[in-house]
Tab-separated table of C-alpha atoms in Angstrom:
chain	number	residue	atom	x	y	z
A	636	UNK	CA	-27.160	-16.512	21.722
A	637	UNK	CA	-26.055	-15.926	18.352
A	638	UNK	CA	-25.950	-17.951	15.402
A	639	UNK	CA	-23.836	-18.399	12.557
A	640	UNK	CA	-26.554	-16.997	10.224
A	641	UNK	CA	-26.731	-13.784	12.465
A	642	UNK	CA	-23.185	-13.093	12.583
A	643	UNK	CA	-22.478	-13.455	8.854
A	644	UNK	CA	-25.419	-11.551	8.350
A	645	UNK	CA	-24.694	-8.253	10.673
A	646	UNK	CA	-21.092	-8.637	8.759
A	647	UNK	CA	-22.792	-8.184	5.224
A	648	UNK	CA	-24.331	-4.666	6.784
A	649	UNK	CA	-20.748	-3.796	8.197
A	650	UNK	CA	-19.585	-4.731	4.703
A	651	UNK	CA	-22.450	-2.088	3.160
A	652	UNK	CA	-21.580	0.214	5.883
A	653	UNK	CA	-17.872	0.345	5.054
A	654	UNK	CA	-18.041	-0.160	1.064
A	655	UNK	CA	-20.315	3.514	1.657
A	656	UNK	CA	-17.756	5.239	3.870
A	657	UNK	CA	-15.601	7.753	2.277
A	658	UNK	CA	-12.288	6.032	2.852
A	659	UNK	CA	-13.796	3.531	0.854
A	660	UNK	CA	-15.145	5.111	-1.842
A	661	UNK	CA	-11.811	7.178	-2.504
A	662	UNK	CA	-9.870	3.741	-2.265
A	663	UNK	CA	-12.368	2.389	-4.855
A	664	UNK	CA	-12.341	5.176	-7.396
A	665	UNK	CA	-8.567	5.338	-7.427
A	666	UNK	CA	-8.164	1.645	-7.668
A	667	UNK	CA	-10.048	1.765	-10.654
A	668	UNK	CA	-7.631	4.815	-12.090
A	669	UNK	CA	-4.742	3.175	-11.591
A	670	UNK	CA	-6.381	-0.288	-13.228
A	671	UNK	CA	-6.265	2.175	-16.130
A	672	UNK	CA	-3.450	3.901	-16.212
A	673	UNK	CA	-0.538	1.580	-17.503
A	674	UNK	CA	2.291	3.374	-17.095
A	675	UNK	CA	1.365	4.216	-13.612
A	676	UNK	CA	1.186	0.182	-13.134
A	677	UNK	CA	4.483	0.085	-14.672
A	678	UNK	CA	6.127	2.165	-12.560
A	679	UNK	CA	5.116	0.579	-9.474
A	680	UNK	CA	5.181	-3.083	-10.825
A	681	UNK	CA	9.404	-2.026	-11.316
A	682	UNK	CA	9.480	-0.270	-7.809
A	683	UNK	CA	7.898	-3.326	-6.432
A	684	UNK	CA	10.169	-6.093	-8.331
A	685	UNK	CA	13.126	-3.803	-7.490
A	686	UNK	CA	12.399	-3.854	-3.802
A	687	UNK	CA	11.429	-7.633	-3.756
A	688	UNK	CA	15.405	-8.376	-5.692
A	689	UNK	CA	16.934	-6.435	-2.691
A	690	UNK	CA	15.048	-7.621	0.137
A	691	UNK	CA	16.018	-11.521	-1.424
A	692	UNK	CA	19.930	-10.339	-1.258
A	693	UNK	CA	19.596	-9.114	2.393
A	694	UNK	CA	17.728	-12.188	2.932
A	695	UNK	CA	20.151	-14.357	1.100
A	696	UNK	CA	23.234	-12.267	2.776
A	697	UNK	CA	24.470	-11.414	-0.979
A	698	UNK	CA	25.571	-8.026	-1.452
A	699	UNK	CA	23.826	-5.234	-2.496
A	700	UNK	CA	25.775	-3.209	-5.267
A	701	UNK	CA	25.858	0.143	-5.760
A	702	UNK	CA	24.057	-0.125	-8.755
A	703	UNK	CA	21.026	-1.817	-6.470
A	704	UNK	CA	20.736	0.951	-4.338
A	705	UNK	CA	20.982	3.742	-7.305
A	706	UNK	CA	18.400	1.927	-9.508
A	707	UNK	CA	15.962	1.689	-6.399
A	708	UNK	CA	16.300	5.472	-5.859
A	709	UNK	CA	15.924	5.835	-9.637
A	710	UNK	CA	12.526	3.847	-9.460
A	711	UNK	CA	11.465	5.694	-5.826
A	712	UNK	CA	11.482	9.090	-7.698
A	713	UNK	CA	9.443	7.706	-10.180
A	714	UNK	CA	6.859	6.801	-7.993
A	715	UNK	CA	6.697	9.655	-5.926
A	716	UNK	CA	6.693	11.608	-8.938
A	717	UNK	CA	3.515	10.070	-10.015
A	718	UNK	CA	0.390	11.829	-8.957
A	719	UNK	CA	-1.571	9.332	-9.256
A	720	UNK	CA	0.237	7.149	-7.146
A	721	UNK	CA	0.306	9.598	-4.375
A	722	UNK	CA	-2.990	9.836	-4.674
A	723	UNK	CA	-3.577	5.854	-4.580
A	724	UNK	CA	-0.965	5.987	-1.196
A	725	UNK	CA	-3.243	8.599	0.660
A	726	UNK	CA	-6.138	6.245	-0.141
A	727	UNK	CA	-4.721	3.382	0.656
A	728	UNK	CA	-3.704	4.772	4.059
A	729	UNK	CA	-6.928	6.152	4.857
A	730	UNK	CA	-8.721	2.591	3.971
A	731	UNK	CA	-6.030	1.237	6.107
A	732	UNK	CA	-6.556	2.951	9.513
A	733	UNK	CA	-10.878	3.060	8.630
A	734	UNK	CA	-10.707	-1.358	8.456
A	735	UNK	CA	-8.003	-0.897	11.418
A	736	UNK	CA	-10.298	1.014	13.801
A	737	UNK	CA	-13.089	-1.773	12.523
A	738	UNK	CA	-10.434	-4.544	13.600
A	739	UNK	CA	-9.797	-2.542	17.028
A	740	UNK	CA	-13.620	-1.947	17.533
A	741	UNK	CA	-14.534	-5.432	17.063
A	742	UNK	CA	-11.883	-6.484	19.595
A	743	UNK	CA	-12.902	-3.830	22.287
A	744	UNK	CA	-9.681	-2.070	21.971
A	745	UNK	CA	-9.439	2.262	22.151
A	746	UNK	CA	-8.608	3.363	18.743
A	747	UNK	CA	-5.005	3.636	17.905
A	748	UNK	CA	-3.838	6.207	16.463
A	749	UNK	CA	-2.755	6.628	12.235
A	750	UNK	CA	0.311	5.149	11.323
A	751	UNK	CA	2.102	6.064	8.646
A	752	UNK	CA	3.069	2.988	6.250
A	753	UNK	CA	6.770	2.745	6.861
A	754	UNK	CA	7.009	0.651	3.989
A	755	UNK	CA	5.519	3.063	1.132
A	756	UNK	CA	7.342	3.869	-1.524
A	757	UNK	CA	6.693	7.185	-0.918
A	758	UNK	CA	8.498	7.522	2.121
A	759	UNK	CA	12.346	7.840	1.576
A	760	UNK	CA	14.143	4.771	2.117
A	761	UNK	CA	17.244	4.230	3.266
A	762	UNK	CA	19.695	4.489	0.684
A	763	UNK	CA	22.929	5.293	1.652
A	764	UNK	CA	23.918	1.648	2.698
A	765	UNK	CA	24.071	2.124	6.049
């Protein structure tokens, strides 16, 4: 039988193992880009506060003006426009579905398959009010 001791230590080699994968490094070296790059923070820090205003409205039942909706596009372009933030999204994602495969394999469960983050803010959101 296993102890405590045995588990946490086969986690701390998982933990080596995935801090060397290549998911992980990418995630790593572009975290540490966009720690430096301030306007890059900016941009999503706005996106981000933007997004978090609206979702309170819905939440709240207020209306959403116009204004809302044109001033979240406004901010979207700006991050999609950002390379670096494109590149921190493709990291991001691939982290993502490397710890989710670890999640799956340490429940015995196949695999799924990539999903794409329907939440990024570089995927179009719906804008038109509908």
């Amino acid at each position: 039988m296993a102890t405590t001791q045995d588990i946490q230590n086969a986690a701390r080699e998982l933990g080596k193992l995935i801090a060397t994968h290549e998911a992980a490094v990418k995630f790593e070296a572009t975290l540490k880009k966009l720690d430096a790059d301030i306007e890059a923070q900016r941009v999503l820090n706005d996106y981000n506060r933007h997004l978090t205003m609206i979702a309170q409205k819905e939440q709240n039942s207020a209306p959403i003006e116009v204004e809302d909706k044109r001033k979240l596009e406004q901010l979207h372009n700006q991050v999609v426009q950002n390379p670096l933030l494109r590149e921190f999204q493709v990291a991001q994602m691939d982290y993502v579905d490397l710890m989710r495969g670890v999640e799956e394999a340490m429940a015995g469960r196949p695999a799924a398959a990539p999903n794409v983050a329907a939440t990024s803010p570089l995927v179009n959101p719906d804008l038109s009010g509908k």
